[in-house]
Amino acid sequence: MLRWIRQQLGFDPPHQSETRTVYVANRFPQHGHYVPQRFADNRIISSKYTIWNFVPKNLFEQFRRIANFYFLIIFLVQLMIDTPTSPVTSGLPLFFVITVTAIKQGYEDWLRHKADNEVNGAPVFVVRSGSLVQTRSKNIRVGDIVRVAKDETFPADLVLLSSDRADGTCHITTASLDGETNLKTHYSVPETSVCQSVSQLEALQAVVECQQPEADLYRFVGRITVTQNGEEIVRPLGPENLLLRGARLKNTKEIFGVAVYTGMESKMALNYKCKSQKRSAVEKSMNTFLIIYLVILLFEAILSTILKYAWQAEAKWDEPFYNQKTEQERNSSRILKFISDFLAFLVLYNFIIPISLYVTVEMQKFLGSFFIGWDLDLYHEESDQKAQVNTSDLNEELGQVEYVFTDKTGTLTENEMQFRECSVNGIKYREVNGKLVPEGMTDDSPDGSTANLMGEELLFLKAVSLCHTVQISYDQPDCLIGGGDPFSHANGFSSNHMEYYAASPDEKALVEAAKRIGVAFTGSNGETMEIKTFGKFEKYKLLHVLEFDADRRRMSVILQTPSGGKVLFTKGAESAILPFTTSGEIEKTRLHVDEFALKGLRTLVVACRHFSPEDYIDVDKRLIAARTALQQREERLREAFDYIEKDLHLLGATGVEDKLQDKVQETIEALRLAGIKVWVLTGDKHETAVSVSLSCGHFHRTMNILELLQQRSDNECAEQLRRLARRIKEDHVIQHGLVVDGASLSLALREHEKLFMEVCKNCSAVLCCRMAPLQKAKVVRLFKTSPEKPITLAIGDGANDVSMIQEAHVGIGIMGKEGRQAVRNSDYAIARFRFLAKLLLVHGHFYYIRIATLVQYFFYKNVCFITPQFLYQFFCLFSQQTLYDSVYLTLYNICFTSLPILVYSLFEQLVHPHVLQNKPGLYRDISRNSLLSFRTFLYWTLLGFCHAFIFFFGSYILMGEDTTLMGNGQMFGNWTFGTLVFTVMVITVTLKLALETHFWTWMNHFVTWGSIAFYFIFSLFYGGIIWPFLHTQDMYFVFVQLLSSGSAWFAIIIIVITCLFPDVVKKVLYRHLQPTSTQKSQMYSNRVVIGDDFIALQPLSRAKSQLGKIRWKRVRGQSAQNMTLLKPSGAQGRTIGTC
């Protein structure tokens, strides 16, 4: 019974065995002993709360904050015992904070629920009861046969049963999973590939046995048992048979597959990390400071309690004649009385812990986050996308980043390959208007002149058009269905309507370039390849494909030419081709390849080999023997390939550009100057990744590139790491870059983590290739948990980046072409990588200095507020008499001093935004949480104590003993004294913030002087009228009486000047004698043109009006103001011309 209850509540996992058995179409065995396995449903959940757990879970997370938990305790104490202040003074602010935060976090999670519902509610087709039924994605069960059409994503992990192709294959892209945009071919087993109709699938009797879900995208072990005519046929299943959730079907009309992993058990979901509450470094500092202030509070309460009992040791003070004890008080326990007094003092001094700090911080983060969306410089006009904030809790963390971990494909690049140059027969060519033009020549020949290409150039183009595994998709979806001719022209379709899909983006770019030049690949049916050479069709029989592998770094095809000859075309990296060439312009081509590489182009070398009939017979026998070998097949194939791919004739080389996004190089350089280390983590091949790193400036040409690749054992990996560490120590001048692959990284992180970290920290740039999604997250976690605990940022655009985005302190999604998974799970989303520079260097800088000052100022003004209360106890026999009226106690943090610091924390700019972008080094000034260091915290705390002493004793000296300050000789009472201290305090702390303000807007002026004015107006009304609903009114006419004294006005002015004058002198001296780089930049920024950053960071009403102008390129107002907004060609943003 207990086990059943646990299962119903979800505490027991749904599967216990090491393997799972999936009955296709859920045809379970008929015997009564079978107990079906329990599997997860197909819902994807990225949200954190449900309607049932929101209240308890959110309250638990909020009360983990020290201040919230502390005020809860204070509130409970006020309810239980008689205290000097009402429980409302603690309970109301606490309730307000908890409610506002819960609403904000609930709204953010509702957005995640909304996105999940879109995914889970997507329509899908499944085979049920002999027909094709439309249902929702969340209703798919393990064992269901699912139909997926072209360009749709797979709704679950499916084992491919059949496709519309006769051979049962299909083509997919996994860009949203591993970042690769190339086309991958997947296969069905022969026994199921013939089941292409719903009726055939309904009659299919098959069972899939496979491993339980695991996160590895590239591993799948299973088998399928098909029953035909009473005979069981067993076929192995591997990764090539599994269609992963999130991948997209391409170049295939439809497929049928059986669901084996669903929902949160799919490989895509297993590569997601659980969402956890991210906390910024500032919030951690706040918690530390709160603990220190809690210690100060306890010290003051304990000291006051001890001194009270020390004072009451004398009988005349223990029970004075005017305050006789009751019988119950005399007989009460002294221990309980001590505890009660201690708690009363705790409540009296509890305002030293500012709960309104959290309210203000929440409001500052929420309102401040709108500036990112309103910033026109973060708006991408081509895609009509503006920056968005998914989690405003981490705004200030953008100013503390030390490591950036970025994806490559779609993040640094546009996912677009473009053919740029080639070298044929020792001559460099470039493509101009669809023609190959030799270097140094102009394109003044008439159209079609490319047909005059010589034999060598033509053979090179044919090799490019034939040596590949490219697939073709036509505009007409049925052109390849039903056994028709696969060649487009035979069906009357123009070859201009076809689209290429390739296993490598380079292959696609090269085939497309050859087509533009005049040699077009027009189709393949598995046995024959056809090209159209300047209007003439040629058919080549495909004899063998020598597949690409990472060791050989080349791929080849063996073809039979239309004339009957046998030829091998091969292409690959120059290091894999040139050593095996025996003829052709080898040295000139090697030189050209180096030149292409220096330009950041991805290079491939093309060669050929002609076989005599005898040679081909030998080659054919070797290949067939190797392919059919049952033992050591891979080694025998490698030997056969090496035997065939030799004695090559060099045809030429190609240079393809993986188009980078705009200003990627400048952005990476700016981050480097800001002291931020950039790591590139990609699932791409080693050569591809290094090439892009060089072209985007991540690696420099002068950098010494170290490699940790293809390590196969722990010892081998450790030895290589030691060699790399020695190389770095021996060479102190050259910058080092490190290249690591996924397999070697796994070994390095297993037992040699410390050594690996040492090597990485001494490298200027690190590139990790062939990375699985969870490996990316592990690398980020490695640095997060290192002793230095640096702040990390991860940025990516695909589902394969979600894990590292969630693991990093700050996760940023790119609104790219690989779906919205990264954006949905990120903290911030931007349209292009180049926007990262402004997001960190400007917005991050502003958010951090604003909130750092906000936190320090709050502690300062609360020390100023409560210390006079503590000092007052020495003059009232520790009777727990309050110095301030309860209304002042409640409104000090809520009304009188709250708005100036809130407005400051929204609009302050120490340096102009353009200066911050032009001088990235200023970012270093705020790194490592420098503005919230213990030294700075100590300065603000001591300043608060000093000002509090001046407030209290300045007022005390003024009033003195038996001193009258009224013209009629009347004396001031204790409420007047407290009001005088409170008045001086409100004015001083407000003016102190004014001294800290560098960037003044009309709103700063309004709230600064308005707060002081509001205090005076409120006090006059509060004390000048008898309010019928108040039980007691101690403040009646007190404030009016205070202001009627000229001596009181004089005291206010003198005390305020005494407090602030030393601060002004200190600022002036430091600014002129020891100016910081920020202060120097402030003087420089006065000469900078006012940009649209100024506009975007104006008060909310003005900034919000800019949203309507987000599509502007040029707006001219011909009104009286004559204001012009221009978009200059440089990176200076829009500027105000004339006003």
PDB file of N, CA and C in Angstrom, residues 1013-1081:
ATOM      1  N   ALA A1013      10.647  68.413   1.275  1.00  0.00           N
ATOM      2  CA  ALA A1013       9.444  69.244   1.383  1.00  0.00           C
ATOM      3  C   ALA A1013       8.264  68.420   1.901  1.00  0.00           C
ATOM      4  N   PHE A1014       8.141  67.175   1.413  1.00  0.00           N
ATOM      5  CA  PHE A1014       7.042  66.313   1.846  1.00  0.00           C
ATOM      6  C   PHE A1014       7.127  66.041   3.346  1.00  0.00           C
ATOM      7  N   TYR A1015       8.351  65.838   3.847  1.00  0.00           N
ATOM      8  CA  TYR A1015       8.512  65.581   5.282  1.00  0.00           C
ATOM      9  C   TYR A1015       7.995  66.767   6.100  1.00  0.00           C
ATOM     10  N   PHE A1016       8.350  67.985   5.683  1.00  0.00           N
ATOM     11  CA  PHE A1016       7.921  69.168   6.436  1.00  0.00           C
ATOM     12  C   PHE A1016       6.404  69.340   6.342  1.00  0.00           C
ATOM     13  N   ILE A1017       5.851  69.175   5.140  1.00  0.00           N
ATOM     14  CA  ILE A1017       4.401  69.358   4.958  1.00  0.00           C
ATOM     15  C   ILE A1017       3.624  68.298   5.743  1.00  0.00           C
ATOM     16  N   PHE A1018       4.083  67.035   5.647  1.00  0.00           N
ATOM     17  CA  PHE A1018       3.407  65.950   6.364  1.00  0.00           C
ATOM     18  C   PHE A1018       3.442  66.197   7.870  1.00  0.00           C
ATOM     19  N   SER A1019       4.616  66.590   8.392  1.00  0.00           N
ATOM     20  CA  SER A1019       4.761  66.786   9.843  1.00  0.00           C
ATOM     21  C   SER A1019       3.873  67.919  10.322  1.00  0.00           C
ATOM     22  N   LEU A1020       3.731  68.979   9.504  1.00  0.00           N
ATOM     23  CA  LEU A1020       2.860  70.084   9.889  1.00  0.00           C
ATOM     24  C   LEU A1020       1.408  69.622   9.959  1.00  0.00           C
ATOM     25  N   PHE A1021       0.959  68.833   8.986  1.00  0.00           N
ATOM     26  CA  PHE A1021      -0.421  68.346   8.988  1.00  0.00           C
ATOM     27  C   PHE A1021      -0.640  67.323  10.097  1.00  0.00           C
ATOM     28  N   TYR A1022       0.342  66.406  10.240  1.00  0.00           N
ATOM     29  CA  TYR A1022       0.190  65.338  11.238  1.00  0.00           C
ATOM     30  C   TYR A1022       0.143  65.899  12.650  1.00  0.00           C
ATOM     31  N   GLY A1023       0.978  66.894  12.925  1.00  0.00           N
ATOM     32  CA  GLY A1023       1.023  67.464  14.274  1.00  0.00           C
ATOM     33  C   GLY A1023       0.123  68.662  14.465  1.00  0.00           C
ATOM     34  N   GLY A1024      -0.457  69.170  13.411  1.00  0.00           N
ATOM     35  CA  GLY A1024      -1.264  70.393  13.535  1.00  0.00           C
ATOM     36  C   GLY A1024      -2.739  70.139  13.626  1.00  0.00           C
ATOM     37  N   ILE A1025      -3.176  68.889  13.471  1.00  0.00           N
ATOM     38  CA  ILE A1025      -4.596  68.555  13.498  1.00  0.00           C
ATOM     39  C   ILE A1025      -4.822  67.426  14.500  1.00  0.00           C
ATOM     40  N   ILE A1026      -5.924  67.484  15.205  1.00  0.00           N
ATOM     41  CA  ILE A1026      -6.284  66.381  16.109  1.00  0.00           C
ATOM     42  C   ILE A1026      -7.025  65.333  15.293  1.00  0.00           C
ATOM     43  N   TRP A1027      -6.411  64.177  15.141  1.00  0.00           N
ATOM     44  CA  TRP A1027      -6.995  63.110  14.322  1.00  0.00           C
ATOM     45  C   TRP A1027      -7.860  62.225  15.210  1.00  0.00           C
ATOM     46  N   PRO A1028      -9.129  62.112  14.910  1.00  0.00           N
ATOM     47  CA  PRO A1028     -10.052  61.374  15.803  1.00  0.00           C
ATOM     48  C   PRO A1028      -9.793  59.881  15.865  1.00  0.00           C
ATOM     49  N   PHE A1029      -9.190  59.308  14.836  1.00  0.00           N
ATOM     50  CA  PHE A1029      -9.014  57.850  14.814  1.00  0.00           C
ATOM     51  C   PHE A1029      -7.745  57.400  15.526  1.00  0.00           C
ATOM     52  N   LEU A1030      -6.912  58.347  15.996  1.00  0.00           N
ATOM     53  CA  LEU A1030      -5.680  57.981  16.704  1.00  0.00           C
ATOM     54  C   LEU A1030      -5.972  57.845  18.196  1.00  0.00           C
ATOM     55  N   HIS A1031      -5.460  56.756  18.788  1.00  0.00           N
ATOM     56  CA  HIS A1031      -5.684  56.504  20.215  1.00  0.00           C
ATOM     57  C   HIS A1031      -4.976  57.555  21.075  1.00  0.00           C
ATOM     58  N   THR A1032      -3.704  57.823  20.744  1.00  0.00           N
ATOM     59  CA  THR A1032      -2.948  58.890  21.417  1.00  0.00           C
ATOM     60  C   THR A1032      -2.301  59.753  20.352  1.00  0.00           C
ATOM     61  N   GLN A1033      -2.086  61.020  20.683  1.00  0.00           N
ATOM     62  CA  GLN A1033      -1.453  61.923  19.713  1.00  0.00           C
ATOM     63  C   GLN A1033      -0.385  62.740  20.426  1.00  0.00           C
ATOM     64  N   ASP A1034       0.758  62.079  20.657  1.00  0.00           N
ATOM     65  CA  ASP A1034       1.866  62.728  21.367  1.00  0.00           C
ATOM     66  C   ASP A1034       2.482  63.864  20.562  1.00  0.00           C
ATOM     67  N   MET A1035       2.316  63.854  19.227  1.00  0.00           N
ATOM     68  CA  MET A1035       3.015  64.816  18.392  1.00  0.00           C
ATOM     69  C   MET A1035       2.195  66.080  18.123  1.00  0.00           C
ATOM     70  N   TYR A1036       1.049  66.219  18.787  1.00  0.00           N
ATOM     71  CA  TYR A1036       0.214  67.391  18.512  1.00  0.00           C
ATOM     72  C   TYR A1036       0.963  68.689  18.805  1.00  0.00           C
ATOM     73  N   PHE A1037       1.083  69.519  17.795  1.00  0.00           N
ATOM     74  CA  PHE A1037       1.700  70.849  17.835  1.00  0.00           C
ATOM     75  C   PHE A1037       3.203  70.827  18.122  1.00  0.00           C
ATOM     76  N   VAL A1038       3.821  69.633  18.173  1.00  0.00           N
ATOM     77  CA  VAL A1038       5.254  69.542  18.474  1.00  0.00           C
ATOM     78  C   VAL A1038       6.084  70.123  17.343  1.00  0.00           C
ATOM     79  N   PHE A1039       5.757  69.756  16.084  1.00  0.00           N
ATOM     80  CA  PHE A1039       6.574  70.194  14.945  1.00  0.00           C
ATOM     81  C   PHE A1039       6.449  71.693  14.709  1.00  0.00           C
ATOM     82  N   VAL A1040       5.246  72.209  14.886  1.00  0.00           N
ATOM     83  CA  VAL A1040       5.028  73.656  14.729  1.00  0.00           C
ATOM     84  C   VAL A1040       5.835  74.415  15.773  1.00  0.00           C
ATOM     85  N   GLN A1041       5.835  73.906  16.998  1.00  0.00           N
ATOM     86  CA  GLN A1041       6.592  74.526  18.079  1.00  0.00           C
ATOM     87  C   GLN A1041       8.095  74.501  17.796  1.00  0.00           C
ATOM     88  N   LEU A1042       8.574  73.375  17.218  1.00  0.00           N
ATOM     89  CA  LEU A1042      10.001  73.250  16.904  1.00  0.00           C
ATOM     90  C   LEU A1042      10.406  74.277  15.852  1.00  0.00           C
ATOM     91  N   LEU A1043       9.591  74.418  14.796  1.00  0.00           N
ATOM     92  CA  LEU A1043       9.953  75.323  13.696  1.00  0.00           C
ATOM     93  C   LEU A1043       9.793  76.790  14.073  1.00  0.00           C
ATOM     94  N   SER A1044       9.100  77.046  15.173  1.00  0.00           N
ATOM     95  CA  SER A1044       8.939  78.448  15.597  1.00  0.00           C
ATOM     96  C   SER A1044      10.167  78.955  16.334  1.00  0.00           C
ATOM     97  N   SER A1045      11.143  78.068  16.580  1.00  0.00           N
ATOM     98  CA  SER A1045      12.360  78.437  17.286  1.00  0.00           C
ATOM     99  C   SER A1045      13.481  78.717  16.297  1.00  0.00           C
ATOM    100  N   GLY A1046      14.007  79.927  16.326  1.00  0.00           N
ATOM    101  CA  GLY A1046      15.140  80.252  15.450  1.00  0.00           C
ATOM    102  C   GLY A1046      16.365  79.438  15.799  1.00  0.00           C
ATOM    103  N   SER A1047      16.547  79.134  17.073  1.00  0.00           N
ATOM    104  CA  SER A1047      17.692  78.330  17.502  1.00  0.00           C
ATOM    105  C   SER A1047      17.640  76.931  16.876  1.00  0.00           C
ATOM    106  N   ALA A1048      16.415  76.361  16.764  1.00  0.00           N
ATOM    107  CA  ALA A1048      16.266  75.033  16.165  1.00  0.00           C
ATOM    108  C   ALA A1048      16.666  75.067  14.685  1.00  0.00           C
ATOM    109  N   TRP A1049      16.234  76.116  13.969  1.00  0.00           N
ATOM    110  CA  TRP A1049      16.633  76.244  12.562  1.00  0.00           C
ATOM    111  C   TRP A1049      18.148  76.342  12.434  1.00  0.00           C
ATOM    112  N   PHE A1050      18.748  77.154  13.341  1.00  0.00           N
ATOM    113  CA  PHE A1050      20.208  77.309  13.313  1.00  0.00           C
ATOM    114  C   PHE A1050      20.891  75.965  13.585  1.00  0.00           C
ATOM    115  N   ALA A1051      20.353  75.208  14.545  1.00  0.00           N
ATOM    116  CA  ALA A1051      20.937  73.904  14.883  1.00  0.00           C
ATOM    117  C   ALA A1051      20.847  72.945  13.694  1.00  0.00           C
ATOM    118  N   ILE A1052      19.691  72.948  13.007  1.00  0.00           N
ATOM    119  CA  ILE A1052      19.532  72.062  11.848  1.00  0.00           C
ATOM    120  C   ILE A1052      20.598  72.358  10.801  1.00  0.00           C
ATOM    121  N   ILE A1053      20.790  73.641  10.489  1.00  0.00           N
ATOM    122  CA  ILE A1053      21.769  74.022   9.454  1.00  0.00           C
ATOM    123  C   ILE A1053      23.179  73.642   9.880  1.00  0.00           C
ATOM    124  N   ILE A1054      23.547  73.953  11.131  1.00  0.00           N
ATOM    125  CA  ILE A1054      24.910  73.675  11.617  1.00  0.00           C
ATOM    126  C   ILE A1054      25.197  72.176  11.615  1.00  0.00           C
ATOM    127  N   ILE A1055      24.244  71.371  12.100  1.00  0.00           N
ATOM    128  CA  ILE A1055      24.466  69.918  12.195  1.00  0.00           C
ATOM    129  C   ILE A1055      24.589  69.297  10.803  1.00  0.00           C
ATOM    130  N   VAL A1056      23.724  69.738   9.865  1.00  0.00           N
ATOM    131  CA  VAL A1056      23.786  69.197   8.496  1.00  0.00           C
ATOM    132  C   VAL A1056      25.135  69.525   7.857  1.00  0.00           C
ATOM    133  N   ILE A1057      25.593  70.776   8.016  1.00  0.00           N
ATOM    134  CA  ILE A1057      26.891  71.177   7.429  1.00  0.00           C
ATOM    135  C   ILE A1057      28.028  70.412   8.089  1.00  0.00           C
ATOM    136  N   THR A1058      27.959  70.234   9.412  1.00  0.00           N
ATOM    137  CA  THR A1058      29.009  69.493  10.132  1.00  0.00           C
ATOM    138  C   THR A1058      29.119  68.058   9.613  1.00  0.00           C
ATOM    139  N   CYS A1059      27.991  67.467   9.288  1.00  0.00           N
ATOM    140  CA  CYS A1059      28.002  66.078   8.793  1.00  0.00           C
ATOM    141  C   CYS A1059      28.582  65.989   7.377  1.00  0.00           C
ATOM    142  N   LEU A1060      28.183  66.891   6.491  1.00  0.00           N
ATOM    143  CA  LEU A1060      28.472  66.726   5.067  1.00  0.00           C
ATOM    144  C   LEU A1060      29.744  67.430   4.607  1.00  0.00           C
ATOM    145  N   PHE A1061      30.212  68.442   5.347  1.00  0.00           N
ATOM    146  CA  PHE A1061      31.381  69.187   4.890  1.00  0.00           C
ATOM    147  C   PHE A1061      32.633  68.303   4.761  1.00  0.00           C
ATOM    148  N   PRO A1062      32.936  67.438   5.750  1.00  0.00           N
ATOM    149  CA  PRO A1062      34.114  66.559   5.576  1.00  0.00           C
ATOM    150  C   PRO A1062      34.005  65.666   4.339  1.00  0.00           C
ATOM    151  N   ASP A1063      32.785  65.248   4.031  1.00  0.00           N
ATOM    152  CA  ASP A1063      32.578  64.391   2.863  1.00  0.00           C
ATOM    153  C   ASP A1063      32.878  65.149   1.574  1.00  0.00           C
ATOM    154  N   VAL A1064      32.474  66.414   1.523  1.00  0.00           N
ATOM    155  CA  VAL A1064      32.748  67.242   0.329  1.00  0.00           C
ATOM    156  C   VAL A1064      34.249  67.448   0.163  1.00  0.00           C
ATOM    157  N   VAL A1065      34.936  67.754   1.272  1.00  0.00           N
ATOM    158  CA  VAL A1065      36.395  67.963   1.220  1.00  0.00           C
ATOM    159  C   VAL A1065      37.095  66.692   0.742  1.00  0.00           C
ATOM    160  N   LYS A1066      36.686  65.558   1.274  1.00  0.00           N
ATOM    161  CA  LYS A1066      37.293  64.277   0.878  1.00  0.00           C
ATOM    162  C   LYS A1066      37.127  64.036  -0.624  1.00  0.00           C
ATOM    163  N   LYS A1067      35.928  64.275  -1.146  1.00  0.00           N
ATOM    164  CA  LYS A1067      35.671  64.054  -2.566  1.00  0.00           C
ATOM    165  C   LYS A1067      36.552  64.961  -3.434  1.00  0.00           C
ATOM    166  N   VAL A1068      36.654  66.223  -3.061  1.00  0.00           N
ATOM    167  CA  VAL A1068      37.446  67.175  -3.853  1.00  0.00           C
ATOM    168  C   VAL A1068      38.922  66.786  -3.844  1.00  0.00           C
ATOM    169  N   LEU A1069      39.450  66.441  -2.665  1.00  0.00           N
ATOM    170  CA  LEU A1069      40.869  66.086  -2.566  1.00  0.00           C
ATOM    171  C   LEU A1069      41.187  64.816  -3.367  1.00  0.00           C
ATOM    172  N   TYR A1070      40.376  63.803  -3.183  1.00  0.00           N
ATOM    173  CA  TYR A1070      40.626  62.552  -3.906  1.00  0.00           C
ATOM    174  C   TYR A1070      40.515  62.744  -5.415  1.00  0.00           C
ATOM    175  N   ARG A1071      39.565  63.572  -5.840  1.00  0.00           N
ATOM    176  CA  ARG A1071      39.342  63.761  -7.280  1.00  0.00           C
ATOM    177  C   ARG A1071      40.521  64.464  -7.937  1.00  0.00           C
ATOM    178  N   HIS A1072      41.182  65.349  -7.187  1.00  0.00           N
ATOM    179  CA  HIS A1072      42.293  66.104  -7.777  1.00  0.00           C
ATOM    180  C   HIS A1072      43.659  65.494  -7.499  1.00  0.00           C
ATOM    181  N   LEU A1073      43.795  64.813  -6.384  1.00  0.00           N
ATOM    182  CA  LEU A1073      45.099  64.252  -6.040  1.00  0.00           C
ATOM    183  C   LEU A1073      45.242  62.796  -6.482  1.00  0.00           C
ATOM    184  N   GLN A1074      44.198  61.994  -6.311  1.00  0.00           N
ATOM    185  CA  GLN A1074      44.243  60.576  -6.692  1.00  0.00           C
ATOM    186  C   GLN A1074      42.998  60.177  -7.481  1.00  0.00           C
ATOM    187  N   PRO A1075      42.826  60.752  -8.674  1.00  0.00           N
ATOM    188  CA  PRO A1075      41.619  60.417  -9.439  1.00  0.00           C
ATOM    189  C   PRO A1075      41.675  58.983  -9.966  1.00  0.00           C
ATOM    190  N   THR A1076      40.533  58.302  -9.901  1.00  0.00           N
ATOM    191  CA  THR A1076      40.439  56.957 -10.478  1.00  0.00           C
ATOM    192  C   THR A1076      40.237  57.082 -11.987  1.00  0.00           C
ATOM    193  N   SER A1077      40.382  55.955 -12.684  1.00  0.00           N
ATOM    194  CA  SER A1077      40.179  55.978 -14.136  1.00  0.00           C
ATOM    195  C   SER A1077      38.740  56.369 -14.467  1.00  0.00           C
ATOM    196  N   THR A1078      37.799  56.012 -13.593  1.00  0.00           N
ATOM    197  CA  THR A1078      36.402  56.398 -13.809  1.00  0.00           C
ATOM    198  C   THR A1078      36.247  57.903 -13.700  1.00  0.00           C
ATOM    199  N   GLN A1079      36.896  58.512 -12.713  1.00  0.00           N
ATOM    200  CA  GLN A1079      36.808  59.966 -12.552  1.00  0.00           C
ATOM    201  C   GLN A1079      37.484  60.699 -13.716  1.00  0.00           C
ATOM    202  N   LYS A1080      38.578  60.149 -14.209  1.00  0.00           N
ATOM    203  CA  LYS A1080      39.208  60.753 -15.390  1.00  0.00           C
ATOM    204  C   LYS A1080      38.267  60.679 -16.584  1.00  0.00           C
ATOM    205  N   SER A1081      37.579  59.558 -16.719  1.00  0.00           N
ATOM    206  CA  SER A1081      36.655  59.388 -17.843  1.00  0.00           C
ATOM    207  C   SER A1081      35.452  60.302 -17.714  1.00  0.00           C
TER     208      SER A1081
END
